mmCIF file of C-alpha atoms in Angstrom:
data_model
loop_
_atom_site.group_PDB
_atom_site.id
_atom_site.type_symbol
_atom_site.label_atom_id
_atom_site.label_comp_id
_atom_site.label_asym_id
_atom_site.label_seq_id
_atom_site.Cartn_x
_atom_site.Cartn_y
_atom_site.Cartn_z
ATOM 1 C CA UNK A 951 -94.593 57.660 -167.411
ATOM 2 C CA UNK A 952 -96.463 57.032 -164.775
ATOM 3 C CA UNK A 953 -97.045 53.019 -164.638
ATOM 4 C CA UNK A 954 -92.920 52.807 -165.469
ATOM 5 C CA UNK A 955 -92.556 54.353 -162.512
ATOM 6 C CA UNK A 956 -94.939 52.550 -160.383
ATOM 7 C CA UNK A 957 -92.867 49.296 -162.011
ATOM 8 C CA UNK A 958 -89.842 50.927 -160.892
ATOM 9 C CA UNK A 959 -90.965 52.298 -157.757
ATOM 10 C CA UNK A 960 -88.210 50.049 -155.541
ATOM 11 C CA UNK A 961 -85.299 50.715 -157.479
ATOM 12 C CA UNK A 962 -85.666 54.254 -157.240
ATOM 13 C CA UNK A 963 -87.260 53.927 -153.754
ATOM 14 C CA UNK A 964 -83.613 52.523 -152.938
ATOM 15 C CA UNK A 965 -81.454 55.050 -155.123
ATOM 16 C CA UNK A 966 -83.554 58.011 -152.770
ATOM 17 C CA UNK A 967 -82.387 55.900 -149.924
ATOM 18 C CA UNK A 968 -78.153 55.629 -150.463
ATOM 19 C CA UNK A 969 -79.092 59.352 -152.353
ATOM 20 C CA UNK A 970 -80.680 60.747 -148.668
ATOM 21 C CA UNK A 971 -78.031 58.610 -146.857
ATOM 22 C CA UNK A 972 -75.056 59.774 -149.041
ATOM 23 C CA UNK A 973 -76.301 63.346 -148.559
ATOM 24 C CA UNK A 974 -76.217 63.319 -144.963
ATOM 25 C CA UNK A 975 -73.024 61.581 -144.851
ATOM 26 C CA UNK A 976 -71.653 64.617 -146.644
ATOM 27 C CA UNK A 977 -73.079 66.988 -144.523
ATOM 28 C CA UNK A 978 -71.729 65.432 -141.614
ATOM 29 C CA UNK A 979 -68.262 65.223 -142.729
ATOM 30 C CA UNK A 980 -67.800 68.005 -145.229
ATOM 31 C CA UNK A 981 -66.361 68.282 -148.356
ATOM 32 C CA UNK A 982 -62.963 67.428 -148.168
ATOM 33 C CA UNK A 983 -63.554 65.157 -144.911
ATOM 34 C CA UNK A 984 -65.704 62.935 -146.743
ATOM 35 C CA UNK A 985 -64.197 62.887 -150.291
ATOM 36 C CA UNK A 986 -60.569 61.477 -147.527
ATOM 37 C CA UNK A 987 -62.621 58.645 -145.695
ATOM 38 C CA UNK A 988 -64.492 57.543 -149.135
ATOM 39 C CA UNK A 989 -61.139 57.406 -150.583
ATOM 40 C CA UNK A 990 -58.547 56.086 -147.588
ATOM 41 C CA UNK A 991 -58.537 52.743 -148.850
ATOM 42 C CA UNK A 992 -56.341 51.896 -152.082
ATOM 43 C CA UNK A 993 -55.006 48.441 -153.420
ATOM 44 C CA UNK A 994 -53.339 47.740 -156.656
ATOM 45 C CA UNK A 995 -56.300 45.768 -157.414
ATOM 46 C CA UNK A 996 -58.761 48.589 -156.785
ATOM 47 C CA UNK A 997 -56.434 51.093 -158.656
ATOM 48 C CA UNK A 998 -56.773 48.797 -161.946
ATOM 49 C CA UNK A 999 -60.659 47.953 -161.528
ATOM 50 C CA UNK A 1000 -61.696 51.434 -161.444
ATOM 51 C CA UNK A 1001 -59.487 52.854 -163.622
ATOM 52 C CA UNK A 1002 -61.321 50.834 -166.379
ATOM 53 C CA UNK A 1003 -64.378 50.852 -164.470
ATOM 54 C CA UNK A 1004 -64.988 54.217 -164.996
ATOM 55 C CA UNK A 1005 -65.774 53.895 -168.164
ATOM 56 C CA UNK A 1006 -69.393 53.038 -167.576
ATOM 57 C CA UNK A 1007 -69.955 56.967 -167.445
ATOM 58 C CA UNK A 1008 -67.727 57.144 -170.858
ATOM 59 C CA UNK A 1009 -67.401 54.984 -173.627
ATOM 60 C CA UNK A 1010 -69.444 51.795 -172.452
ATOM 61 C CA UNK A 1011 -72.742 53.358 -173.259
ATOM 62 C CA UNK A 1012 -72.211 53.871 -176.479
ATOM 63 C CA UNK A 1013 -70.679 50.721 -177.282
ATOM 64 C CA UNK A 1014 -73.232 48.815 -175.836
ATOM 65 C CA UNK A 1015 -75.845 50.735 -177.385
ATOM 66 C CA UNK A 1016 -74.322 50.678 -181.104
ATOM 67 C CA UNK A 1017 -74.515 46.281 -180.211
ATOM 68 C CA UNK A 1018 -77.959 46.796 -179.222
ATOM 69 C CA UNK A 1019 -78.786 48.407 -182.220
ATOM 70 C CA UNK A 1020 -78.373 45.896 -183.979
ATOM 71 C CA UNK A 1021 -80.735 43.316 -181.414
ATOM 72 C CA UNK A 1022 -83.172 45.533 -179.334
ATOM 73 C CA UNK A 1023 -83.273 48.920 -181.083
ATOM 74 C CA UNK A 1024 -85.325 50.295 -178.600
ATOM 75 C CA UNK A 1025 -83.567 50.132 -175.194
ATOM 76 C CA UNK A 1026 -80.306 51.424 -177.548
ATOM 77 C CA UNK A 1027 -82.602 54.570 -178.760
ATOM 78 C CA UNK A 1028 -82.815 54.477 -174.767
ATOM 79 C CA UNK A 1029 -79.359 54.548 -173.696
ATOM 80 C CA UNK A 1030 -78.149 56.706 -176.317
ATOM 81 C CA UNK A 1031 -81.281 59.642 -175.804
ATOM 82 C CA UNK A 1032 -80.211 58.965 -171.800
ATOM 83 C CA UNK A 1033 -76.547 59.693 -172.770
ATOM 84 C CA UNK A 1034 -78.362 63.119 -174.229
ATOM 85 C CA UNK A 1035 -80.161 64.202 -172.015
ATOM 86 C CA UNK A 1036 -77.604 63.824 -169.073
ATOM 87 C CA UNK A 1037 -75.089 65.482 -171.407
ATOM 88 C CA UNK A 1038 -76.793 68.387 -172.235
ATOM 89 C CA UNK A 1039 -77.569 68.820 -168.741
ATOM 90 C CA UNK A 1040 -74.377 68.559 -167.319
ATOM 91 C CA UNK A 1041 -72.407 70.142 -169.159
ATOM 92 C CA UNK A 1042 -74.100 73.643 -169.356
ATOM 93 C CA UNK A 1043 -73.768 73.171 -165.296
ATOM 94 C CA UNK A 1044 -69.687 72.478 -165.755
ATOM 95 C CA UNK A 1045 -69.660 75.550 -167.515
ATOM 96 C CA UNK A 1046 -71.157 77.618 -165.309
ATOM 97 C CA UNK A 1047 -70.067 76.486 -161.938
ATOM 98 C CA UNK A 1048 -66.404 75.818 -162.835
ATOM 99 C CA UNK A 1049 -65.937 74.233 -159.752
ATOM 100 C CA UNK A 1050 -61.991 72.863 -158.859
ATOM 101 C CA UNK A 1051 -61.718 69.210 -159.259
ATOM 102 C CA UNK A 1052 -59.995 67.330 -156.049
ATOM 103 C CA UNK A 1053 -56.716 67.130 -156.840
ATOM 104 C CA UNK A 1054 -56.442 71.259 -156.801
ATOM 105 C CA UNK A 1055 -58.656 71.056 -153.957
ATOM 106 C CA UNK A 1056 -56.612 69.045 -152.082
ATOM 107 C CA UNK A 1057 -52.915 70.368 -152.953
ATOM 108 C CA UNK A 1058 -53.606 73.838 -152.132
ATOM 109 C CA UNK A 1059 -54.646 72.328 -149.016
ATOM 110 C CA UNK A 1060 -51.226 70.433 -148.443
ATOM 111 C CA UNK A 1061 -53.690 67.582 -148.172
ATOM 112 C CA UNK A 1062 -51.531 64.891 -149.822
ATOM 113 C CA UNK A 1063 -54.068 61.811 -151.362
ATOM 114 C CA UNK A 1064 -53.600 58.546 -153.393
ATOM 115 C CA UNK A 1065 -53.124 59.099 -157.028
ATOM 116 C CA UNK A 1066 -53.459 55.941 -159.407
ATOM 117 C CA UNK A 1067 -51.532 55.718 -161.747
ATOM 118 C CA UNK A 1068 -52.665 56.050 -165.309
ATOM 119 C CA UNK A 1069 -55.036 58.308 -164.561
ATOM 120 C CA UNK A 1070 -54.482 62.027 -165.147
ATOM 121 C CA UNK A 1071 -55.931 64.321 -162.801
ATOM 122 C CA UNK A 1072 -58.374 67.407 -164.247
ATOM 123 C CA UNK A 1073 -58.207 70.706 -162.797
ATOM 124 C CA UNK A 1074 -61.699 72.143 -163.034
ATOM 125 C CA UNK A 1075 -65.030 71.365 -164.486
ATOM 126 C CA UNK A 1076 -65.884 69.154 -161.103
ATOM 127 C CA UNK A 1077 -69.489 69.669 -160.517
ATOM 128 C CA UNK A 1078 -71.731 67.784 -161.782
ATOM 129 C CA UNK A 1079 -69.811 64.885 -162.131
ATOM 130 C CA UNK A 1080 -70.260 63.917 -166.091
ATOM 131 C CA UNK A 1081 -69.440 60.356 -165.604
ATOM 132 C CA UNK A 1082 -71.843 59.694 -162.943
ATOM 133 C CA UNK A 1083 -74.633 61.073 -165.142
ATOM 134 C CA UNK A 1084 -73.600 58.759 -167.901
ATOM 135 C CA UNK A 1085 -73.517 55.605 -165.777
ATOM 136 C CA UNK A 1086 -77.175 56.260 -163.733
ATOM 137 C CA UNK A 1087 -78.687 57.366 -167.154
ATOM 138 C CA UNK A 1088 -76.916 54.184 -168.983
ATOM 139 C CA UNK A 1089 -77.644 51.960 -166.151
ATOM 140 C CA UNK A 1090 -81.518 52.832 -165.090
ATOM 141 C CA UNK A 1091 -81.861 52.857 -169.264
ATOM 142 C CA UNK A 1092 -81.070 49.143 -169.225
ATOM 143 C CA UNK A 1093 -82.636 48.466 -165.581
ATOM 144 C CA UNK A 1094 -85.914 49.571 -167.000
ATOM 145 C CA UNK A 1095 -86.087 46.588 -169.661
ATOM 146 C CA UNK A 1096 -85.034 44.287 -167.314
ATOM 147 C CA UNK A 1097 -87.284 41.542 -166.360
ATOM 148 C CA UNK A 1098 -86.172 40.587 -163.026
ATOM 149 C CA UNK A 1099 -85.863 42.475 -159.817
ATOM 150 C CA UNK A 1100 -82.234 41.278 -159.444
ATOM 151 C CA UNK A 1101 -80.944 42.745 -162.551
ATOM 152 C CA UNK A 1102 -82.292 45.990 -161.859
ATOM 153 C CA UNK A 1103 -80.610 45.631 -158.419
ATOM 154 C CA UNK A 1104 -77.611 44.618 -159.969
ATOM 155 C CA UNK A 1105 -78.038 47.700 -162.534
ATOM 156 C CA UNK A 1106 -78.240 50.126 -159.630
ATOM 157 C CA UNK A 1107 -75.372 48.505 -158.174
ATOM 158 C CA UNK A 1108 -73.007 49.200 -161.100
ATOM 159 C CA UNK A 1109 -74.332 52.808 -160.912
ATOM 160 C CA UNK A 1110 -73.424 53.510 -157.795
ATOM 161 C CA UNK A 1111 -69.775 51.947 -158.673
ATOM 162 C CA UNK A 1112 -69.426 53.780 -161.619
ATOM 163 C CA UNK A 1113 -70.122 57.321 -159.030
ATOM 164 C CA UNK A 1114 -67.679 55.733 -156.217
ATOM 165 C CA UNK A 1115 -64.840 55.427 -159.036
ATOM 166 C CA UNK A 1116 -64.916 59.304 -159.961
ATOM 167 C CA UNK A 1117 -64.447 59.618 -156.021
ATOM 168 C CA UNK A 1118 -61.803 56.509 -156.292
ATOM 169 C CA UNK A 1119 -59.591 58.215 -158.796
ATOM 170 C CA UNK A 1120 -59.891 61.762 -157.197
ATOM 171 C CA UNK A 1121 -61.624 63.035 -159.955
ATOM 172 C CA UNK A 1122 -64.959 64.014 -158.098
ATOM 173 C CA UNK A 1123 -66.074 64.798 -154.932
ATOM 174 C CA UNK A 1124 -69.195 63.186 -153.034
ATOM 175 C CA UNK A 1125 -71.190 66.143 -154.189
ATOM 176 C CA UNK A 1126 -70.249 66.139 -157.688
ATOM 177 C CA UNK A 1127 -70.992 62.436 -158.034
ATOM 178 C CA UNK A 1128 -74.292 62.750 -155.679
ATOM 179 C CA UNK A 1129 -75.335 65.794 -158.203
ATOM 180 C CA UNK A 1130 -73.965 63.227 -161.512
ATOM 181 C CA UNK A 1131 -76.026 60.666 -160.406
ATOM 182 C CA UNK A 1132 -79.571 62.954 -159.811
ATOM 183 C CA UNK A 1133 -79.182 63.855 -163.331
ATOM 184 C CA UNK A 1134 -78.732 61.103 -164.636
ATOM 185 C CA UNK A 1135 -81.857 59.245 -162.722
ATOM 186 C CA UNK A 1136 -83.370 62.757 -163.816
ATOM 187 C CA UNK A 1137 -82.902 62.369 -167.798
ATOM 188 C CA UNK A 1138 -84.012 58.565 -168.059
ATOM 189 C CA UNK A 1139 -87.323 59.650 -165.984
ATOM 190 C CA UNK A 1140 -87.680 62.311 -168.684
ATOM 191 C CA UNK A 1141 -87.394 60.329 -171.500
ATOM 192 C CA UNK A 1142 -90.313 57.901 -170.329
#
């Protein structure tokens, strides 16, 4: 475990970074504050990119890793024992917490906030963010057999868009996503 993570050390030296930075964004800016200025800006576009974009925290993993099966066994016993761990992690936490997702949040508020459409909006079960666990585990699972520093990069880049689209579609808040994505990074480091 060690010597992966000494390999690793600058990806996750850079997810601690946007993690620390994300975390005092919220802190500045609240809850609601924050989840309003990471979600102002909305384009048809956008709506349709991370609608399906999501996906990299739901059915993607799987997919990929029932290909990969058949190829490179290994980094698909990877993704799939990631998808696992995260899971049985996160959901216990759902459970327990039961925490309002944003679009309650928000409308007892009388905050009004872009909906896209196509996407229906759940009620509770917010925090952690179940998605975001299944794209950082998914995502550093594949980054970690990754021979160049770019793909890893690029890895950790769709990771991070995967969390921003649970805050895109008003499904998560900053918190939710921030805790998603610690989990996730959490379970892959546990499997190796």
């Amino acid at each position: 475990m060690y010597q992966i993570i000494k390999r690793e050390k600058y990806i996750l030296i850079l997810f601690a970074v946007v993690f620390i930075i994300a975390i005092g964004f919220l802190l500045i800016h609240g809850k609601i504050e924050s989840h309003m200025i990471l979600n102002a800006y909305h384009t048809p576009l956008l709506d349709t990119f991370f609608k399906h974009f999501t996906e990299i925290g739901g059915w993607i993993p799987f997919i990929v890793a029932g290909i990969l099966l058949l190829f490179k066994w290994r980094i698909s016993v990877v993704i799939l024992l990631g998808q696992l761990v995260a899971t049985l992690i996160t959901t216990p936490l759902k459970r327990i917490i039961r925490a309002p997702r944003p679009s309650v949040v928000l409308s007892d508020l009388g905050i009004e906030f872009p909906i896209v459409e196509g996407v229906d909006l759940h009620s509770t079960l917010s925090f952690p963010s179940g998605h975001t666990s299944a794209a950082f585990a998914f995502c550093l699972a594949i980054a970690l057999f990754c021979p160049k520093w770019w793909q890893k990069l690029l890895c950790l880049l769709l990771a991070f868009l995967g969390g921003y689209s649970r805050i895109y579609l008003s499904q998560h808040f900053l918190e939710d996503v921030l805790a998603g994505a610690l989990i996730g990074v959490v379970a892959i480091l546990l499997l190796i």
